[in-house]
XYZ file of C-alpha atoms in Angstrom:
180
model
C 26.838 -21.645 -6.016
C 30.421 -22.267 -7.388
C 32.735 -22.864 -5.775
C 36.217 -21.461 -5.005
C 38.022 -24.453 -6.617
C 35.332 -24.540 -9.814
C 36.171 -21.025 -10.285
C 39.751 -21.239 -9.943
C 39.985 -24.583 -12.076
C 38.010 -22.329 -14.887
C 40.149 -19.581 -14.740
C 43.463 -21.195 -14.689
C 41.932 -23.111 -18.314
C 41.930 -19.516 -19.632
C 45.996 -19.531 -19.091
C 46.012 -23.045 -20.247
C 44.491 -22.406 -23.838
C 45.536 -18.635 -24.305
C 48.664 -19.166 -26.570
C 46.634 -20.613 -29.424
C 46.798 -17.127 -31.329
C 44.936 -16.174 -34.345
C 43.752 -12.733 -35.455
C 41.991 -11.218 -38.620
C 42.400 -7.852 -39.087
C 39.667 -4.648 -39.157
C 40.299 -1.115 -39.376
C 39.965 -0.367 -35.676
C 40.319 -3.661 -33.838
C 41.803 -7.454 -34.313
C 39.792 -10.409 -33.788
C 41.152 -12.727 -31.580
C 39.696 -16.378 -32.046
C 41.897 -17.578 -29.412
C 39.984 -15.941 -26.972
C 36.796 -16.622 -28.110
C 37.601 -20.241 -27.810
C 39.126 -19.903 -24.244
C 35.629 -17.961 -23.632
C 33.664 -20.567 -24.862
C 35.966 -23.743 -22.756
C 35.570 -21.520 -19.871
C 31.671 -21.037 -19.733
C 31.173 -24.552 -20.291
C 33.313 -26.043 -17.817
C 31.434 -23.412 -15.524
C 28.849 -24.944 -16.689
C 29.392 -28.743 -16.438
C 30.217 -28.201 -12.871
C 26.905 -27.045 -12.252
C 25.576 -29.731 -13.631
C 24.210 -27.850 -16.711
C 24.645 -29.379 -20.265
C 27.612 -27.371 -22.588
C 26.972 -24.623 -24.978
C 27.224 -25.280 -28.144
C 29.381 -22.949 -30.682
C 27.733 -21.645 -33.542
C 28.979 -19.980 -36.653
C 26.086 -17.658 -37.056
C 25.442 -16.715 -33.937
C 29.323 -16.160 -33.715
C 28.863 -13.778 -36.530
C 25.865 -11.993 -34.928
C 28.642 -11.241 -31.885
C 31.126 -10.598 -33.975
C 29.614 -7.730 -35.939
C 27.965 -6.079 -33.274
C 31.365 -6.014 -31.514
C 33.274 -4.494 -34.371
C 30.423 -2.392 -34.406
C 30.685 -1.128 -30.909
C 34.202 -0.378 -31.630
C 34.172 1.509 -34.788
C 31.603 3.803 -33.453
C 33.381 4.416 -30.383
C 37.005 4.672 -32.667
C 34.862 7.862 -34.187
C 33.963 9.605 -30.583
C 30.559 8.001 -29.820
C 30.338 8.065 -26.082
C 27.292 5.536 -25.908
C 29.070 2.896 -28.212
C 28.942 0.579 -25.514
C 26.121 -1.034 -25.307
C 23.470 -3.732 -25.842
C 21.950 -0.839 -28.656
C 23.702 -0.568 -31.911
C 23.783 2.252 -34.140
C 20.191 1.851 -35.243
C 18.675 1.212 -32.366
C 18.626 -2.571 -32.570
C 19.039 -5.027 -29.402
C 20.234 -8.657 -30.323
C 16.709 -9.715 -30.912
C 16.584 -7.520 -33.836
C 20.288 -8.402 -35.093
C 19.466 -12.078 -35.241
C 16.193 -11.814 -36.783
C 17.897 -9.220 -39.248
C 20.743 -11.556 -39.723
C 18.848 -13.676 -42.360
C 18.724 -10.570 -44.725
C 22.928 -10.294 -44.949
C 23.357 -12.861 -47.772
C 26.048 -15.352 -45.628
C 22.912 -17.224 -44.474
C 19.879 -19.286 -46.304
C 17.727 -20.266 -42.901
C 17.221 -17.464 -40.173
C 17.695 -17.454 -36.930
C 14.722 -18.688 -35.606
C 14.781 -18.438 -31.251
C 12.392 -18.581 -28.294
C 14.800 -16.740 -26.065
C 17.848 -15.080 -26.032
C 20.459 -13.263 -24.079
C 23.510 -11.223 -24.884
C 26.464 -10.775 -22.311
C 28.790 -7.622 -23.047
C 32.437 -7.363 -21.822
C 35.395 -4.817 -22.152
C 38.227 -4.605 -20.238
C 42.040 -3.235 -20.532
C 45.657 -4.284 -18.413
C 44.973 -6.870 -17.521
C 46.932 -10.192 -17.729
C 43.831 -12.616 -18.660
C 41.394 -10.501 -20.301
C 38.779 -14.044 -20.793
C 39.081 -13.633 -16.957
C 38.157 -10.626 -15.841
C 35.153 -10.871 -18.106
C 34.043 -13.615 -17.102
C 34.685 -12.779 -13.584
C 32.640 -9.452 -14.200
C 29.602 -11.095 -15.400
C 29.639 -13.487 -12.726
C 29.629 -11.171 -10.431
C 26.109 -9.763 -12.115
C 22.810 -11.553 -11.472
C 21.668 -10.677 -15.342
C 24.580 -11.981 -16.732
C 25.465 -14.502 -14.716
C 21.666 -15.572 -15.362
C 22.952 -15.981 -19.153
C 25.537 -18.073 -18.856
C 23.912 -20.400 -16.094
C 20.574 -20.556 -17.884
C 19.509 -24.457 -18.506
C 17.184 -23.211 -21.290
C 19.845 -21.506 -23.530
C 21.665 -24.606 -25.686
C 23.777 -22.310 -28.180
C 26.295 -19.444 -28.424
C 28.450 -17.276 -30.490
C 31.323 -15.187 -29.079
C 33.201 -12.399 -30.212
C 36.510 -10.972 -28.885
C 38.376 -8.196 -30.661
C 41.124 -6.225 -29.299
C 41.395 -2.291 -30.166
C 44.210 -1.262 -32.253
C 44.561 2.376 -30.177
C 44.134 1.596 -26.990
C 44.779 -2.675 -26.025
C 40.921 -2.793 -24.919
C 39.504 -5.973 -25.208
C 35.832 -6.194 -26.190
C 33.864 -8.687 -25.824
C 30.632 -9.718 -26.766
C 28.168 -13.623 -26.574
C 24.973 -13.852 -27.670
C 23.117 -17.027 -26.366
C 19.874 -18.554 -28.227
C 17.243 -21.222 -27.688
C 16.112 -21.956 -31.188
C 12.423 -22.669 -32.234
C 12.298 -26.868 -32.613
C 12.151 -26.996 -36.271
């Protein structure tokens, strides 16, 4: 169990490291690489004080988050209802996006896992958006199963903010890889 002053330590680093900036544009949305770092500082040090090992960042598993998250919000930009959500489009949960993520071209070696998870996040008006989803997926055994697992080693995060309406979406994918 974490405690009050873990928690509060993490969440103040979200303050701490917000005003880094950085954004690349999309039709509907901006990425926001600031927050995925904060995200990333803030699940680790959640981590380290429960005595679990750091995540590690990775590029393509980043990318894997960060396309599904555009994804989520383009469809939902053109009126689907049931854009949010662990489906995409097609159908596909983040098993299939990272075992399709080989075919895209940016990558020579797939993704090859043993497990993996996927935490998704969206939240509006609120001063520390890292926060509150972080402190939503805490507060859920599934997701808070994610980011406490001892078997998961690396993640990818995406943030993007909508354009329209300030939402912030979020999206981390976490992966055990097969030993190669």
């Amino acid at each position: 169990m974490l405690s009050k002053k873990t928690t509060s330590a993490a969440l103040a680093l979200c303050f701490a490291i917000i005003a880094l900036g950085g954004c690349e544009r999309q039709k509907h949305a901006v990425l926001r690489e600031d927050l995925e770092y904060v995200t990333v500082q803030v699940i680790n040090h959640l981590r380290n004080d429960a005595g679990l090992q750091s995540l590690e960042l990775k590029a393509d598993l980043r990318e894997v988050a960060r396309r599904h998250n555009a994804n989520m919000i383009e469809r939902e930009y053109a009126g689907d209802k049931n854009a949010f959500d662990h489906r995409d489009a097609d159908g596909k949960m983040v098993e299939d996006r990272l075992d399709n993520y080989q075919n895209t071209g940016f990558r020579k070696k797939p993704i090859v896992w043993v497990e993996c998870g996927e935490n998704l996040a969206r939240n509006r008006d609120f001063a520390d958006p890292v926060a509150e989803a972080i402190r939503g997926w805490l507060a859920s055994e599934e997701h808070k199963k994610n980011i406490m697992s001892n078997r998961f080693r690396e993640t990818g995060v995406a943030v993007h903010e909508s354009k329209e309406s300030g939402t912030f979406y979020f999206t981390q994918v976490f992966v055990l890889r097969m030993p190669e």
